[in-house]
Coordinates of C-alpha atoms in Angstrom, one line a residue:
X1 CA -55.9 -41.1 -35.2
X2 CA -57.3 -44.3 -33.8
X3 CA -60.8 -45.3 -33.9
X4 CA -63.1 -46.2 -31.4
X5 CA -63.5 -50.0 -31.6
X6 CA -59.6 -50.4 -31.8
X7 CA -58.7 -48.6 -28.9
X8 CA -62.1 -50.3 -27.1
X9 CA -59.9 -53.8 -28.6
X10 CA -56.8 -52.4 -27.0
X11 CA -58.2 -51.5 -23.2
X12 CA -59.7 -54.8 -23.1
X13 CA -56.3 -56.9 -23.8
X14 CA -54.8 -54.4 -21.5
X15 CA -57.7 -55.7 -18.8
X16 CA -56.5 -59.1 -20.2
X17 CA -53.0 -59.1 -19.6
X18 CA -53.0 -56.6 -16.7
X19 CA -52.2 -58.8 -13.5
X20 CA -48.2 -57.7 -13.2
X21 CA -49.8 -53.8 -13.2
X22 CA -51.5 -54.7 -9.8
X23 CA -50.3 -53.5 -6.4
X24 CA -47.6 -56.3 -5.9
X25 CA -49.4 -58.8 -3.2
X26 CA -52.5 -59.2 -5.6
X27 CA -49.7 -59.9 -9.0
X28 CA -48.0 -62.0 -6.8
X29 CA -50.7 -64.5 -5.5
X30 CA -52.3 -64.2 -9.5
X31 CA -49.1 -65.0 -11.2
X32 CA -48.8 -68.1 -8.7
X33 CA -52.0 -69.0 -9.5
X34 CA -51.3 -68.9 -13.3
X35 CA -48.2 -70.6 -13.3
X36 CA -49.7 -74.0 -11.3
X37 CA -52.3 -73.6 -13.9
X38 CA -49.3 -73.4 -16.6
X39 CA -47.7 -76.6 -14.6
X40 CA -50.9 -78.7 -14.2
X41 CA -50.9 -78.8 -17.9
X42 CA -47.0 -79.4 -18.4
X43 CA -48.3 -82.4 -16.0
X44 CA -51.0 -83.4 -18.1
X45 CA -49.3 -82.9 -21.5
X46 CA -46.3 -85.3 -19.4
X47 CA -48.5 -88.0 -18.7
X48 CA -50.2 -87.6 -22.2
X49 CA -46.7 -88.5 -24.2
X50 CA -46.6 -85.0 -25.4
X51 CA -44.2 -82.1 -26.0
X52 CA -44.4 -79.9 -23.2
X53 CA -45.5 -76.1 -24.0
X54 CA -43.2 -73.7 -23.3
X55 CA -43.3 -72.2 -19.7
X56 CA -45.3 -75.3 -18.3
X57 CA -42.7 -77.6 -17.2
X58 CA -42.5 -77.5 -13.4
X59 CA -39.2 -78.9 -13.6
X60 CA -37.7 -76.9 -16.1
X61 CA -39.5 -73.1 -15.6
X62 CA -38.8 -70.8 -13.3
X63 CA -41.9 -69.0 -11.8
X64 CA -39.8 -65.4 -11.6
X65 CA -37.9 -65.5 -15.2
X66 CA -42.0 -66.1 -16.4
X67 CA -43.5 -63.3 -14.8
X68 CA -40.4 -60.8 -15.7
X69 CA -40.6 -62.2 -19.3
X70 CA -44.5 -61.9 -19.6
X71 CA -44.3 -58.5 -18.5
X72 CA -41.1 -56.8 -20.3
X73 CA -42.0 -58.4 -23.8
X74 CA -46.0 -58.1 -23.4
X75 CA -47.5 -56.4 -20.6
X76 CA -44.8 -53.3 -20.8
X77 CA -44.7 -52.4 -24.8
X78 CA -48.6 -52.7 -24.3
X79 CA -49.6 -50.3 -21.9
X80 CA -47.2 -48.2 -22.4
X81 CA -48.3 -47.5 -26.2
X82 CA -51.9 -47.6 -24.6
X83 CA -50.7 -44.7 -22.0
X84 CA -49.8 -42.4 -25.1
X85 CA -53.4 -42.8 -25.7
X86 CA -54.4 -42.1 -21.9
X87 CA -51.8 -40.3 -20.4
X88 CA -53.1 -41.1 -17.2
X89 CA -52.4 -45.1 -17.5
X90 CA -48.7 -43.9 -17.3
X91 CA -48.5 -44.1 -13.4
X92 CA -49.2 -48.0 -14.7
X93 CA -45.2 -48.1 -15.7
X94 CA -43.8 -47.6 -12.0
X95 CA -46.0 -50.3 -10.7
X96 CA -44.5 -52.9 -13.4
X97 CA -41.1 -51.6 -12.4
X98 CA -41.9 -52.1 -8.2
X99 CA -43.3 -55.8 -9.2
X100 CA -40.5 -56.6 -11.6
X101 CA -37.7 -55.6 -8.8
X102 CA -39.8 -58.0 -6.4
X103 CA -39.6 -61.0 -9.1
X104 CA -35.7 -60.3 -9.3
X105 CA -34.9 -60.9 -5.9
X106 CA -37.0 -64.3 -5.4
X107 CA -35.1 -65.0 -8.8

């Protein structure tokens, strides 16, 4: 089985990284928020002489391919291995779906 400070790790990354499980208003305005966050630094790292991170360049990212990214190779394969812990996280999955669709179209 799995012991009690892992899974205590686990619910808190899931806290972490939990923004595309919200009802899709809330994701939307947080991953907006994020991603001018991600920008202002591609900005800084520009005017800095530096290599620009990954996902930080205004000019070259694309908000929508981010936020689906983020969420099917992070946020997904977390919580849903977390929901086999707590079943009841699994209603989680149809709210990525609903956001997911919704970063699609813009896309």
């Amino acid at each position: 089985g799995i012991n009690a400070e892992y899974g205590l790790k686990m619910l808190i990354k899931c806290a972490d990284i939990s923004n595309p499980t919200k009802k899709p208003s809330l994701a939307m305005k947080w991953a907006k928020l994020v991603m001018e966050e991600f920008f202002s630094q591609g900005e800084k790292e520009r005017e800095l002489a530096l290599p620009i991170s990954p996902f930080m360049d205004r000019q070259n990212s694309s908000v929508s391919k981010c936020q689906i990214g983020f969420a099917d190779f992070i946020v997904t394969p977390l919580f849903q291995s977390f929901s086999t812990l707590l079943p009841k996280l699994s209603f989680v999955q149809g709210i990525l779906d609903q956001n997911r669709a919704l970063w699609e179209a813009q896309d």
